[in-house]
PDB file of C-alpha atoms in Angstrom:
ATOM      1  CA  MET A   1      10.277  34.675 -91.576  1.00  0.00           C
ATOM      2  CA  THR A   2       9.007  32.405 -94.035  1.00  0.00           C
ATOM      3  CA  ALA A   3      10.873  29.741 -95.817  1.00  0.00           C
ATOM      4  CA  ILE A   4      13.017  31.678 -98.214  1.00  0.00           C
ATOM      5  CA  SER A   5      14.391  30.181-101.646  1.00  0.00           C
ATOM      6  CA  ASP A   6      17.101  33.402-103.396  1.00  0.00           C
ATOM      7  CA  HIS A   7      18.261  36.648-102.179  1.00  0.00           C
ATOM      8  CA  ASP A   8      15.928  38.420-103.933  1.00  0.00           C
ATOM      9  CA  ALA A   9      11.993  37.548-101.238  1.00  0.00           C
ATOM     10  CA  TYR A  10      15.298  37.486 -98.135  1.00  0.00           C
ATOM     11  CA  ILE A  11      15.761  41.583 -99.137  1.00  0.00           C
ATOM     12  CA  ALA A  12      12.474  41.865 -99.975  1.00  0.00           C
ATOM     13  CA  ALA A  13      11.070  40.311 -96.631  1.00  0.00           C
ATOM     14  CA  VAL A  14      13.092  42.017 -94.728  1.00  0.00           C
ATOM     15  CA  PRO A  15      11.806  45.642 -92.463  1.00  0.00           C
ATOM     16  CA  GLU A  16      12.222  48.086 -95.361  1.00  0.00           C
ATOM     17  CA  SER A  17      15.304  50.537 -93.871  1.00  0.00           C
ATOM     18  CA  PHE A  18      17.439  47.449 -93.546  1.00  0.00           C
ATOM     19  CA  ARG A  19      16.854  47.007 -97.866  1.00  0.00           C
ATOM     20  CA  ALA A  20      19.408  49.108-100.029  1.00  0.00           C
ATOM     21  CA  THR A  21      22.032  48.227 -96.991  1.00  0.00           C
ATOM     22  CA  LEU A  22      21.402  44.526 -97.994  1.00  0.00           C
ATOM     23  CA  ALA A  23      21.491  45.105-101.745  1.00  0.00           C
ATOM     24  CA  ARG A  24      24.243  46.762-101.549  1.00  0.00           C
ATOM     25  CA  LEU A  25      25.883  44.373 -99.598  1.00  0.00           C
ATOM     26  CA  ARG A  26      24.479  41.706-102.025  1.00  0.00           C
ATOM     27  CA  GLU A  27      26.635  43.438-104.490  1.00  0.00           C
ATOM     28  CA  LEU A  28      29.273  43.668-102.888  1.00  0.00           C
ATOM     29  CA  LEU A  29      29.777  40.111-101.788  1.00  0.00           C
ATOM     30  CA  ALA A  30      29.119  39.329-105.833  1.00  0.00           C
ATOM     31  CA  GLN A  31      30.996  41.237-107.846  1.00  0.00           C
ATOM     32  CA  ALA A  32      33.901  40.413-104.686  1.00  0.00           C
ATOM     33  CA  LEU A  33      33.394  36.812-105.642  1.00  0.00           C
ATOM     34  CA  PRO A  34      32.333  36.102-108.615  1.00  0.00           C
ATOM     35  CA  GLU A  35      33.868  32.809-108.980  1.00  0.00           C
ATOM     36  CA  ALA A  36      30.371  32.035-106.103  1.00  0.00           C
ATOM     37  CA  ASP A  37      27.328  30.019-106.881  1.00  0.00           C
ATOM     38  CA  GLU A  38      23.996  32.926-104.597  1.00  0.00           C
ATOM     39  CA  VAL A  39      23.416  30.519-102.320  1.00  0.00           C
ATOM     40  CA  VAL A  40      20.604  29.796 -99.587  1.00  0.00           C
ATOM     41  CA  MET A  41      21.289  28.149 -96.124  1.00  0.00           C
ATOM     42  CA  TYR A  42      19.502  28.294 -92.995  1.00  0.00           C
ATOM     43  CA  ASN A  43      16.933  30.646 -94.706  1.00  0.00           C
ATOM     44  CA  MET A  44      20.289  32.907 -94.766  1.00  0.00           C
ATOM     45  CA  PRO A  45      21.820  34.554 -98.398  1.00  0.00           C
ATOM     46  CA  GLY A  46      24.697  33.914 -99.161  1.00  0.00           C
ATOM     47  CA  PHE A  47      27.171  32.991-101.403  1.00  0.00           C
ATOM     48  CA  LYS A  48      29.249  29.835-102.315  1.00  0.00           C
ATOM     49  CA  ILE A  49      32.181  28.432-103.493  1.00  0.00           C
ATOM     50  CA  GLY A  50      32.035  24.821-103.801  1.00  0.00           C
ATOM     51  CA  GLY A  51      31.391  22.631-101.279  1.00  0.00           C
ATOM     52  CA  LEU A  52      32.223  25.612 -98.494  1.00  0.00           C
ATOM     53  CA  VAL A  53      30.782  28.569 -98.053  1.00  0.00           C
ATOM     54  CA  VAL A  54      32.786  31.746 -97.846  1.00  0.00           C
ATOM     55  CA  ALA A  55      29.861  34.764 -97.258  1.00  0.00           C
ATOM     56  CA  SER A  56      26.549  34.740 -95.931  1.00  0.00           C
ATOM     57  CA  TYR A  57      24.607  37.996 -94.942  1.00  0.00           C
ATOM     58  CA  ALA A  58      21.635  38.810 -92.699  1.00  0.00           C
ATOM     59  CA  ALA A  59      19.269  41.240 -91.195  1.00  0.00           C
ATOM     60  CA  PHE A  60      17.975  41.009 -87.173  1.00  0.00           C
ATOM     61  CA  SER A  61      15.480  43.300 -85.162  1.00  0.00           C
ATOM     62  CA  LYS A  62      18.057  46.114 -85.470  1.00  0.00           C
ATOM     63  CA  GLN A  63      20.736  45.137 -87.030  1.00  0.00           C
ATOM     64  CA  CYS A  64      22.582  43.552 -90.355  1.00  0.00           C
ATOM     65  CA  GLY A  65      25.457  41.108 -90.359  1.00  0.00           C
ATOM     66  CA  VAL A  66      27.620  39.700 -92.337  1.00  0.00           C
ATOM     67  CA  TYR A  67      29.582  36.676 -91.790  1.00  0.00           C
ATOM     68  CA  PHE A  68      32.797  35.102 -93.718  1.00  0.00           C
ATOM     69  CA  LEU A  69      35.265  32.292 -92.630  1.00  0.00           C
ATOM     70  CA  PRO A  70      37.157  32.316 -89.867  1.00  0.00           C
ATOM     71  CA  SER A  71      40.084  33.614 -91.288  1.00  0.00           C
ATOM     72  CA  ALA A  72      38.444  36.256 -93.339  1.00  0.00           C
ATOM     73  CA  ILE A  73      37.774  37.038 -90.186  1.00  0.00           C
ATOM     74  CA  SER A  74      41.570  37.105 -88.128  1.00  0.00           C
ATOM     75  CA  GLN A  75      43.459  37.979 -90.975  1.00  0.00           C
ATOM     76  CA  HIS A  76      41.654  41.520 -91.261  1.00  0.00           C
ATOM     77  CA  SER A  77      40.395  42.241 -87.340  1.00  0.00           C
ATOM     78  CA  GLU A  78      42.739  45.272 -87.363  1.00  0.00           C
ATOM     79  CA  GLU A  79      40.331  46.348 -89.923  1.00  0.00           C
ATOM     80  CA  ILE A  80      37.828  45.755 -88.247  1.00  0.00           C
ATOM     81  CA  THR A  81      38.184  47.730 -85.309  1.00  0.00           C
ATOM     82  CA  ALA A  82      39.967  50.690 -86.481  1.00  0.00           C
ATOM     83  CA  ALA A  83      37.438  50.150 -88.550  1.00  0.00           C
ATOM     84  CA  GLY A  84      35.222  50.493 -85.514  1.00  0.00           C
ATOM     85  CA  PHE A  85      33.557  47.354 -85.296  1.00  0.00           C
ATOM     86  CA  LYS A  86      33.506  44.610 -83.221  1.00  0.00           C
ATOM     87  CA  ALA A  87      33.385  40.984 -84.900  1.00  0.00           C
ATOM     88  CA  THR A  88      32.616  37.004 -83.424  1.00  0.00           C
ATOM     89  CA  LYS A  89      34.858  34.472 -85.398  1.00  0.00           C
ATOM     90  CA  THR A  90      32.562  34.483 -88.242  1.00  0.00           C
ATOM     91  CA  GLY A  91      30.732  37.603 -88.102  1.00  0.00           C
ATOM     92  CA  ILE A  92      30.796  41.691 -87.494  1.00  0.00           C
ATOM     93  CA  THR A  93      26.938  43.014 -86.362  1.00  0.00           C
ATOM     94  CA  PHE A  94      25.903  46.549 -88.415  1.00  0.00           C
ATOM     95  CA  THR A  95      22.951  49.525 -88.157  1.00  0.00           C
ATOM     96  CA  PRO A  96      22.060  50.385 -91.937  1.00  0.00           C
ATOM     97  CA  ARG A  97      23.557  54.226 -90.346  1.00  0.00           C
ATOM     98  CA  LYS A  98      26.759  52.648 -89.488  1.00  0.00           C
ATOM     99  CA  PRO A  99      27.183  50.291 -92.817  1.00  0.00           C
ATOM    100  CA  LEU A 100      30.718  48.338 -93.060  1.00  0.00           C
ATOM    101  CA  PRO A 101      33.396  50.075 -95.518  1.00  0.00           C
ATOM    102  CA  ASP A 102      33.356  49.082 -99.458  1.00  0.00           C
ATOM    103  CA  ASP A 103      37.027  48.342 -99.474  1.00  0.00           C
ATOM    104  CA  LEU A 104      37.177  46.133 -96.271  1.00  0.00           C
ATOM    105  CA  VAL A 105      33.722  43.827 -97.113  1.00  0.00           C
ATOM    106  CA  ARG A 106      35.799  43.272-100.861  1.00  0.00           C
ATOM    107  CA  ARG A 107      38.781  42.688 -98.992  1.00  0.00           C
ATOM    108  CA  LEU A 108      36.978  39.300 -96.983  1.00  0.00           C
ATOM    109  CA  ALA A 109      35.985  38.431 -99.415  1.00  0.00           C
ATOM    110  CA  ARG A 110      38.230  38.074-101.581  1.00  0.00           C
ATOM    111  CA  THR A 111      39.964  36.863 -98.985  1.00  0.00           C
ATOM    112  CA  ALA A 112      37.938  34.185 -97.391  1.00  0.00           C
ATOM    113  CA  CYS A 113      37.698  32.702-100.945  1.00  0.00           C
ATOM    114  CA  ALA A 114      40.817  32.161-100.771  1.00  0.00           C
ATOM    115  CA  ALA A 115      40.943  31.022 -97.971  1.00  0.00           C
ATOM    116  CA  ALA A 116      38.416  27.966 -99.473  1.00  0.00           C
ATOM    117  CA  LEU A 117      40.354  28.005-102.968  1.00  0.00           C
ATOM    118  CA  THR A 118      43.502  26.937-100.771  1.00  0.00           C
ATOM    119  CA  SER A 119      41.264  25.371 -98.096  1.00  0.00           C
ATOM    120  CA  GLN A 120      42.670  27.465 -95.244  1.00  0.00           C
ATOM    121  CA  VAL A 121      39.550  27.554 -93.787  1.00  0.00           C
TER     122      VAL A 121
END
């Protein structure tokens, strides 16, 4: 994949099977983070508040990933596990067949936003 300039270009460049999932994820993150600016950093679309990327997403060969500040992941680790997903320190991977629940994405985004605004990264 060549350098991507914006979220639309990123979503258009991924395989067709991932596009609807990433478009929905972008929509959820934008709604949950209205004060954030859309950015592309390290060739990955994200949402930035001040100087901090609080959420980002990506498509890989077989799965998608969504990434938040570590404090957001740790605060919601039980919910992530209960929903049937595994998380790293900063991210959760999933497939288009089993996307993350919308409510969980919103809660993670809001928690990351609050952490960024209070510098509790």
